[in-house]
Short mmCIF file of C-alpha atoms and ligand atoms in Angstrom, two decimals:
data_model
loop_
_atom_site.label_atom_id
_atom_site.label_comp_id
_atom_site.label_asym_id
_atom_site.label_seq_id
_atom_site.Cartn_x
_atom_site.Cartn_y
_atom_site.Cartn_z
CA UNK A 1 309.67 -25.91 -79.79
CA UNK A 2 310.05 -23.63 -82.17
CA UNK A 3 306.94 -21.74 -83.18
CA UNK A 4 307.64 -18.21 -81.54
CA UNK A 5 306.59 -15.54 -83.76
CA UNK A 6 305.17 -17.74 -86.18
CA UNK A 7 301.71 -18.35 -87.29
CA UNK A 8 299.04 -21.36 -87.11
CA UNK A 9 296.68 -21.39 -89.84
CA UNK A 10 296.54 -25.16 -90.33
CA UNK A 11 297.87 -27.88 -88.75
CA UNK A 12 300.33 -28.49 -91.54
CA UNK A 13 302.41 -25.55 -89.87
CA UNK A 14 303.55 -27.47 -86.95
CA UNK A 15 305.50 -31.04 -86.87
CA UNK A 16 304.60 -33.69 -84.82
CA UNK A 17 307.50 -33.36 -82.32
CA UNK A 18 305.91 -29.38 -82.09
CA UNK A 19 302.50 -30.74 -81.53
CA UNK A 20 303.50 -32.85 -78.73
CA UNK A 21 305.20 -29.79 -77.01
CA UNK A 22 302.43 -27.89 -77.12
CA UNK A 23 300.20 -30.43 -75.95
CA UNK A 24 302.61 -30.90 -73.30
CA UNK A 25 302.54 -27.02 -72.42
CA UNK A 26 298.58 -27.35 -72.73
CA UNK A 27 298.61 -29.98 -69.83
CA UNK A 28 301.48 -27.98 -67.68
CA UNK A 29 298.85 -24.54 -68.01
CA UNK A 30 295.94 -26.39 -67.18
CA UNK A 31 298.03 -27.62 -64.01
CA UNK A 32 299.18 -24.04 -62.90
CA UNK A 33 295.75 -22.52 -63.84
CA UNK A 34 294.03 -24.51 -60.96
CA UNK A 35 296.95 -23.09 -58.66
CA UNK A 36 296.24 -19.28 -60.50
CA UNK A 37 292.40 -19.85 -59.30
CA UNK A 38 293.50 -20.93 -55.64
CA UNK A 39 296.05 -18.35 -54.94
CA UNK A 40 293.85 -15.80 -56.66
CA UNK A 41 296.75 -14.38 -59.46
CA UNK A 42 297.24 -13.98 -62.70
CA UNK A 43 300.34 -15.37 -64.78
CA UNK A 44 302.53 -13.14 -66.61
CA UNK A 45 303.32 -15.23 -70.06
CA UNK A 46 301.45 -12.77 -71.59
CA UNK A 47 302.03 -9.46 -69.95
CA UNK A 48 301.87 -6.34 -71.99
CA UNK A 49 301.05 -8.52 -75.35
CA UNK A 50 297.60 -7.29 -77.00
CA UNK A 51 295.78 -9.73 -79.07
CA UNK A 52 292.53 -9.04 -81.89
CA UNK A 53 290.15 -11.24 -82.26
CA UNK A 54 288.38 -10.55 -85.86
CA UNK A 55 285.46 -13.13 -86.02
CA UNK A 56 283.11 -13.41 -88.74
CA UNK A 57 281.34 -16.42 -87.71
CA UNK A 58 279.63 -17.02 -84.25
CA UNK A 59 281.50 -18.98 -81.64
CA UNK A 60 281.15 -19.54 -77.65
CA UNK A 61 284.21 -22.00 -77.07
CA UNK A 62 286.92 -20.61 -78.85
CA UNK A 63 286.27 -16.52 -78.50
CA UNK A 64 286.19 -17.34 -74.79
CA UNK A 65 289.13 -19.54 -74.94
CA UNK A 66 291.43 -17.06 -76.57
CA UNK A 67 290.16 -14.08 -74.14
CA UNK A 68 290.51 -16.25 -71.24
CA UNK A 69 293.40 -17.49 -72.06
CA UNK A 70 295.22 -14.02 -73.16
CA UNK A 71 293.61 -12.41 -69.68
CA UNK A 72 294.65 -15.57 -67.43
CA UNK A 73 298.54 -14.74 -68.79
CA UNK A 74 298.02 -10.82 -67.97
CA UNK A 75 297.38 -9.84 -72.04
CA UNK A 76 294.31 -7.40 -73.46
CA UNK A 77 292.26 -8.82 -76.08
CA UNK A 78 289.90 -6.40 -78.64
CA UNK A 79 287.03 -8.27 -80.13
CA UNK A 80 286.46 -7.28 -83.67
CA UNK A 81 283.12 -9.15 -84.91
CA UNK A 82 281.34 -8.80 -88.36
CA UNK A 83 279.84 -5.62 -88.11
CA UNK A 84 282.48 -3.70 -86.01
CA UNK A 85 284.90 -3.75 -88.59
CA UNK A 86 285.89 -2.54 -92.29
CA UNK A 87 287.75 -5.93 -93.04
CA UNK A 88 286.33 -6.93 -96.86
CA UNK A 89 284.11 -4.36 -96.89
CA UNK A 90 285.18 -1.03 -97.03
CA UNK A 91 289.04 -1.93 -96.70
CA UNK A 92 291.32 -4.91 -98.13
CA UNK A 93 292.19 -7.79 -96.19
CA UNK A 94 295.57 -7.03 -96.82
CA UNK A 95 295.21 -3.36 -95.34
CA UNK A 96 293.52 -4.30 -92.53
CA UNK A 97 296.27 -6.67 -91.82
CA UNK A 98 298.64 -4.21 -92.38
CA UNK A 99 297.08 -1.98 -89.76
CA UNK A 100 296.25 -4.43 -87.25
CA UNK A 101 300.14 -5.57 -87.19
CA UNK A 102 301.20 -2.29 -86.36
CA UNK A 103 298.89 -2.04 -83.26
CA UNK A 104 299.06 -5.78 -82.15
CA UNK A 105 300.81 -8.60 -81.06
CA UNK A 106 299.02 -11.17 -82.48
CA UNK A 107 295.88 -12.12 -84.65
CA UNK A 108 293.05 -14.60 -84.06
CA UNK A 109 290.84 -15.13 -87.20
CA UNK A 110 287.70 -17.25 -87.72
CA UNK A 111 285.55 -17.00 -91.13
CA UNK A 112 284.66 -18.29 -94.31
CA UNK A 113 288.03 -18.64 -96.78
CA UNK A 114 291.16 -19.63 -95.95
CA UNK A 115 292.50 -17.65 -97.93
CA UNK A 116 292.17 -14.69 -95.83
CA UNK A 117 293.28 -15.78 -92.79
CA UNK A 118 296.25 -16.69 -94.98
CA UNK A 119 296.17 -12.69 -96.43
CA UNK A 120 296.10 -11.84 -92.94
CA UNK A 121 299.56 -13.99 -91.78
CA UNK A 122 301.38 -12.53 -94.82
CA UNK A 123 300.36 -8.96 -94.43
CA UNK A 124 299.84 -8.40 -90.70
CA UNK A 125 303.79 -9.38 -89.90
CA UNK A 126 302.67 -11.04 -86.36
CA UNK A 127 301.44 -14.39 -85.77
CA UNK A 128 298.08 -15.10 -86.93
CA UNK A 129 296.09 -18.44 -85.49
CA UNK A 130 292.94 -19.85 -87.59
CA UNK A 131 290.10 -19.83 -85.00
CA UNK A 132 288.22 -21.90 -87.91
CA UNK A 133 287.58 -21.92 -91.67
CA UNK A 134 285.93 -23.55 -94.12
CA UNK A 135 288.48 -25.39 -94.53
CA UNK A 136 290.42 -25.72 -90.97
CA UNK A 137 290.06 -25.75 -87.69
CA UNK A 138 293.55 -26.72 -86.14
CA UNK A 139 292.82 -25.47 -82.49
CA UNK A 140 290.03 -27.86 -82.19
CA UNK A 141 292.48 -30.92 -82.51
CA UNK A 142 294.97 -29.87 -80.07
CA UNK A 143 291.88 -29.98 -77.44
CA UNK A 144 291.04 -33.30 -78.95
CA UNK A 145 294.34 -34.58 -78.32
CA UNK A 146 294.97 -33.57 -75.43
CA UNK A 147 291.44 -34.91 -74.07
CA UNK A 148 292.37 -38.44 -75.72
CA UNK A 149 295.71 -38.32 -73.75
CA UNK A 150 293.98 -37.80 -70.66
CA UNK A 151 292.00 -40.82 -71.38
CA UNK A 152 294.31 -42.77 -72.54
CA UNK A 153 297.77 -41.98 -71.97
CA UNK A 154 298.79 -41.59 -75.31
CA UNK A 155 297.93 -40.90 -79.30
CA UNK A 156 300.19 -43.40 -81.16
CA UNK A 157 297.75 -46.34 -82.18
CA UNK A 158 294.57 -44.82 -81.27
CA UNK A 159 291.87 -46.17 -83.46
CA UNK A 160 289.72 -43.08 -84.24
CA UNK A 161 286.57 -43.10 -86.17
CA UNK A 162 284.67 -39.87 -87.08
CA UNK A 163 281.51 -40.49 -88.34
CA UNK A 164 279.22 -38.43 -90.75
CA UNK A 165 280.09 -34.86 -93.02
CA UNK A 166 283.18 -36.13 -94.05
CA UNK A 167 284.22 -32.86 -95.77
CA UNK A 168 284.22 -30.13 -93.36
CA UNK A 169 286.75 -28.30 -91.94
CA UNK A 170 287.02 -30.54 -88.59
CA UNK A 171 287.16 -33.60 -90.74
CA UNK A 172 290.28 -32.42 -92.58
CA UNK A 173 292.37 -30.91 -89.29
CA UNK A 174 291.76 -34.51 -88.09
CA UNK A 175 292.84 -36.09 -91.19
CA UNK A 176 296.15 -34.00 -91.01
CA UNK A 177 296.71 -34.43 -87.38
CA UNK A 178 296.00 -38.04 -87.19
CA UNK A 179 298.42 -38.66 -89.58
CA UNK A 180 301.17 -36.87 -88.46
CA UNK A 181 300.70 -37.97 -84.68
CA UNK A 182 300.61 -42.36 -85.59
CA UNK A 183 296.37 -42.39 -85.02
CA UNK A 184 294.75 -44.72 -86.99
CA UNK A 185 291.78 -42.52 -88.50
CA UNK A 186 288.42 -43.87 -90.41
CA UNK A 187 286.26 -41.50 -91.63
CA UNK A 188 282.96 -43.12 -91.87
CA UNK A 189 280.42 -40.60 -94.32
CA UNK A 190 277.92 -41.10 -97.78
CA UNK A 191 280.26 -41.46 -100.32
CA UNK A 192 279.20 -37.32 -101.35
CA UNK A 193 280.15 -35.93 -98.42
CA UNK A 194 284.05 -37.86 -98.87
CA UNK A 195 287.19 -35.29 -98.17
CA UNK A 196 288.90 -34.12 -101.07
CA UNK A 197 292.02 -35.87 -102.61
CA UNK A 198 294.45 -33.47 -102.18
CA UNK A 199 294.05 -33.14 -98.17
CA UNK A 200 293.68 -37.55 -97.78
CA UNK A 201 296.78 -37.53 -99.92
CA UNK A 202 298.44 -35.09 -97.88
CA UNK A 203 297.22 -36.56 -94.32
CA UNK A 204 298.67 -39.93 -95.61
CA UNK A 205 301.85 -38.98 -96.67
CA UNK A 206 302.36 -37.83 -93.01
CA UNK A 207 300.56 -40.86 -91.54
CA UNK A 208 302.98 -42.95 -93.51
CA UNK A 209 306.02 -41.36 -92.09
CA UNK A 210 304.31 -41.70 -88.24
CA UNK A 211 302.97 -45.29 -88.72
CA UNK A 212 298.91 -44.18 -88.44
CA UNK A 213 296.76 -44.48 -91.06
CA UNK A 214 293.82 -42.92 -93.02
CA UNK A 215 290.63 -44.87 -94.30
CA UNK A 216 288.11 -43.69 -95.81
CA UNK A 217 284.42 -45.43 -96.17
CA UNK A 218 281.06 -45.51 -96.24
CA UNK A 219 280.38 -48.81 -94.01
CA UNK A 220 278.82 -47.81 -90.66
CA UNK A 221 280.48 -51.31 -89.48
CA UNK A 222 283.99 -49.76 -89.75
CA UNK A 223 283.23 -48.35 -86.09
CA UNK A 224 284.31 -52.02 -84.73
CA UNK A 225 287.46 -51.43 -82.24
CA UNK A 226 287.58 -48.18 -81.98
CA UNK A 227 288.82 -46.50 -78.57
CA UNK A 228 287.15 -42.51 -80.26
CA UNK A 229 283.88 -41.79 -81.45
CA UNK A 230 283.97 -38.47 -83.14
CA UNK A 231 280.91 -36.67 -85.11
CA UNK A 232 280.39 -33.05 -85.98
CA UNK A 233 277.18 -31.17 -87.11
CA UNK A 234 275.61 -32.14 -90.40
CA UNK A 235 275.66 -28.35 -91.86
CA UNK A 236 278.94 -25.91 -90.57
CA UNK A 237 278.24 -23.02 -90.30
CA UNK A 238 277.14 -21.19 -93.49
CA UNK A 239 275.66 -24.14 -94.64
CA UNK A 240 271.98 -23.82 -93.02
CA UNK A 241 270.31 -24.30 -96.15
CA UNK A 242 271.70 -27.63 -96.98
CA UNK A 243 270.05 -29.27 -93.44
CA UNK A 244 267.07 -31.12 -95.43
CA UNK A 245 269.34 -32.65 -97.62
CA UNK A 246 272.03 -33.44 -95.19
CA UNK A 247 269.40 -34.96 -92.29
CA UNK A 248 268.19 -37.38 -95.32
CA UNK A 249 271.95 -38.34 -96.03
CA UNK A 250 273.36 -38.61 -92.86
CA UNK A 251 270.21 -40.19 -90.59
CA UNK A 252 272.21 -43.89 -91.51
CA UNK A 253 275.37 -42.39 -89.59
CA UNK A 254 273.70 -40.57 -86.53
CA UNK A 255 275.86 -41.61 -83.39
CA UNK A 256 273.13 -43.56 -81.18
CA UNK A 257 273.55 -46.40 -78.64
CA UNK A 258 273.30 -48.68 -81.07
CA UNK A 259 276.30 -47.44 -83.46
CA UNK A 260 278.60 -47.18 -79.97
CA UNK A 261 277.45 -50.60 -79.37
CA UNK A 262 279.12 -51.59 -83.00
CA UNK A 263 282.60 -50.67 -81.64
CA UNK A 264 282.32 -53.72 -79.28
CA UNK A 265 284.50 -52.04 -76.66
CA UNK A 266 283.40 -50.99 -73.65
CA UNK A 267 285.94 -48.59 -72.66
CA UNK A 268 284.79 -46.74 -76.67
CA UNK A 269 284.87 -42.75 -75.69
CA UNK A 270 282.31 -40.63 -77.63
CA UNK A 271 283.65 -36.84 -78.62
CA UNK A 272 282.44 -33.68 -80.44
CA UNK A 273 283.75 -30.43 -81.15
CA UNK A 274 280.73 -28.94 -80.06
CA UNK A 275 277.80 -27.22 -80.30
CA UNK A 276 276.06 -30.18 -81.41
CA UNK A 277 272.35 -30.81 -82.72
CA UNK A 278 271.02 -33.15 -80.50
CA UNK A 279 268.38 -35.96 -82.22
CA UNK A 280 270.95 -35.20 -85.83
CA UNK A 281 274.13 -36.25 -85.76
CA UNK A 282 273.79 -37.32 -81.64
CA UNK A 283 271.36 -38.67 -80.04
CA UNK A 284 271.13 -37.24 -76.15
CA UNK A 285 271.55 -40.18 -74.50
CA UNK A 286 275.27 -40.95 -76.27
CA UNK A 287 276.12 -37.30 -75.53
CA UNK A 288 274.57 -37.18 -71.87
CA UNK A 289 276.11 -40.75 -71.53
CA UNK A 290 279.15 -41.92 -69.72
CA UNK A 291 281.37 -42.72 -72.27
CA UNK A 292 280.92 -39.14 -73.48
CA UNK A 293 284.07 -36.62 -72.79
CA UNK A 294 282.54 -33.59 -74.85
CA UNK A 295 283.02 -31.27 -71.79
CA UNK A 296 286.47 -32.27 -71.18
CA UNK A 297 287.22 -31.35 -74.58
CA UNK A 298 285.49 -28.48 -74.12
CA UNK A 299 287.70 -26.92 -71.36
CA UNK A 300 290.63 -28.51 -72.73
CA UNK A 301 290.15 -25.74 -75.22
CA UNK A 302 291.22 -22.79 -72.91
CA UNK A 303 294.46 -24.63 -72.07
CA UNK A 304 295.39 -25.51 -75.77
CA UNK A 305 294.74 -22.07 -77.22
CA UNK A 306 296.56 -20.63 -74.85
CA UNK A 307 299.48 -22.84 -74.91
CA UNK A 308 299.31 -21.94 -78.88
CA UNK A 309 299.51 -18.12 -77.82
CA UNK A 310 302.18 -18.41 -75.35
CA UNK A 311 304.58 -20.57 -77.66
CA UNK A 312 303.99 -18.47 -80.42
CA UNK A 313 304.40 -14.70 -78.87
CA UNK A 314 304.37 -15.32 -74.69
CA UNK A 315 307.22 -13.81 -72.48
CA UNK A 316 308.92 -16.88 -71.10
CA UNK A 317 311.67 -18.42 -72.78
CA UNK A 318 311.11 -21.29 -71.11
CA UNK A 319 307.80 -22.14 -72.33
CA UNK A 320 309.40 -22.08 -76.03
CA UNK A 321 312.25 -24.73 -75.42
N1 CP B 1 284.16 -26.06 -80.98
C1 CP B 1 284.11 -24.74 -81.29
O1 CP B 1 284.91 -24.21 -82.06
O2 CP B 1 283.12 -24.07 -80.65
P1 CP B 1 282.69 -22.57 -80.94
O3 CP B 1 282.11 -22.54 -82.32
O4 CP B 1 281.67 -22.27 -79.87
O5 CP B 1 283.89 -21.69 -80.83
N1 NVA B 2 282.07 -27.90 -88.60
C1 NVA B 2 281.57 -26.96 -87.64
C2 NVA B 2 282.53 -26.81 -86.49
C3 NVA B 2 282.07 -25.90 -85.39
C4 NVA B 2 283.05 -25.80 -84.28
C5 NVA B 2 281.34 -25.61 -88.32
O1 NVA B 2 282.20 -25.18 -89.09
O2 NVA B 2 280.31 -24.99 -88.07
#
């Protein structure tokens, strides 16, 4: 693997043989953490490294992951939300950066433009990882994939089928890493809420070199076969004032018993990035159901993140081969 001392803003930045390492670092982590926990120590992978964490968007899953993560390996993380900082405000994203790299070791970013997480990679001079855009959110999928290799022992061939706002940033990091890791990927959504060009162009140039595929539609029926049922809220975050308009839209594509019974598989799991609005784009009894895995996914987060930390600025040579 190659990835030390570089950045992850999208998941464009790492190829498919990379991805695969780190998932199989993930899984190797998430071993010896259970071991950490019973022997009551801490690893070292991350020993004297100091990681920010600028977040100007809420989060539960991945500000814990990359604290837990950093603190598990022996590292010090500084939280810098919305109002504790200057960044866009009083001072440049490209200053802050500039500061920031002189103190730390590595950057964690979630917001609103992609563009600045990008400002932040170029100026800062440390890895920076996208803890979510607009546009992005590449940690998410490594969680996903490792949760669908748990399940079923592999990625290449999995039909996976993600049903409603087919234009939000967990919609296109699918797209990209589908294609690069063989998945076949539909994205079921109202023909408005359709990804852009440029990223389905993209996601099937690399799903043409892996032997996946990406389809795009707006027929609830395309859910037949498929072994991953993934939704995401109907409004991101930032987006609050669009949830009359998108409740009206996307009520057809709500995940409900009935749409899991459309895969005609049994063995169907049901994911989501979470949080999720229950009675929108889930109903409880999918998400509280046994084919759901949205908890697995959930830890599977601390594991991932940190595996991106550790390959990208950890200690152990090892962990980077
Ligand atoms: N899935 C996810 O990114 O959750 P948070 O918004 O809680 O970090
Ligand atoms: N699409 C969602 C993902 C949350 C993890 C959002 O951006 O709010």
């Amino acid at each position: 693997m190659n990835l030390y001392g570089k950045s992850f803003l999208t998941l464009k930045d790492v190829t498919p043989k990379e991805m695969h390492e780190l998932l199989e670092l993930s899984a190797t982590l998430k071993h010896e953490r259970k071991i950490q926990k019973k022997e009551g120590v801490f690893g070292e992978r991350l020993k004297g490294k100091q990681i920010a964490l600028i977040f100007e968007k809420s989060s539960t899953r991945t500000r814990c992951a990359f604290t837990i993560g950093c603190v598990d390996e022996g590292g010090y993380v500084e939280y810098l939300g919305l109002n504790d900082i200057q960044l866009g405000k009083k001072e440049t994203v490209e200053d802050t950066a500039r500061v920031l790299g002189r103190m730390f070791d590595g950057i964690a970013f979630r917001g609103f433009e992609q563009e600045t997480v990008e400002k932040l990679a170029k100026y800062s001079g440390v890895p920076v990882w996208n803890a979510l855009t607009d546009t992005y959110h590449p940690t998410q999928i490594l969680a996903y994939f490792l949760t669908i290799k748990e399940k079923f022992g592999k990625l290449e061939n999995i039909k996976l089928v993600y049903v409603g706002d087919g234009r939000n940033n967990m919609a296109n990091s699918l797209m990209i890493g589908s294609g690069k890791m063989g998945i076949h990927m539909t994205i079921i959504a109202p023909k408005t809420l359709w990804p852009e060009k440029k990223i389905v162009e993209c996601s099937n140039q690399y799903a043409k070199e892996s032997g996946g595929s990406i389809t795009i539609t707006d027929n609830i029926h395309a859910v037949e076969g498929a072994d991953v049922i993934y939704t995401d809220v109907w409004c991101s975050m930032g987006e609050e004032e669009k949830a009359k308009e998108r409740i009206e839209l996307l009520s057809p594509y709500q995940v409900n018993k009935e749409l899991m019974k459309k895969t005609k598989k049994d063995t169907t799991i049901f994911m989501h990035c979470l949080p999720a609005v229950r009675g929108n784009e889930v109903t409880d009894d999918v998400i509280e159901g046994e084919q759901s895995v949205v908890f697995d996914e959930a830890e599977n987060r601390l594991h991932t993140i940190k595996a991106v930390m550790v390959a990208t600025i950890g200690n152990k040579e090892t962990d980077r081969s």
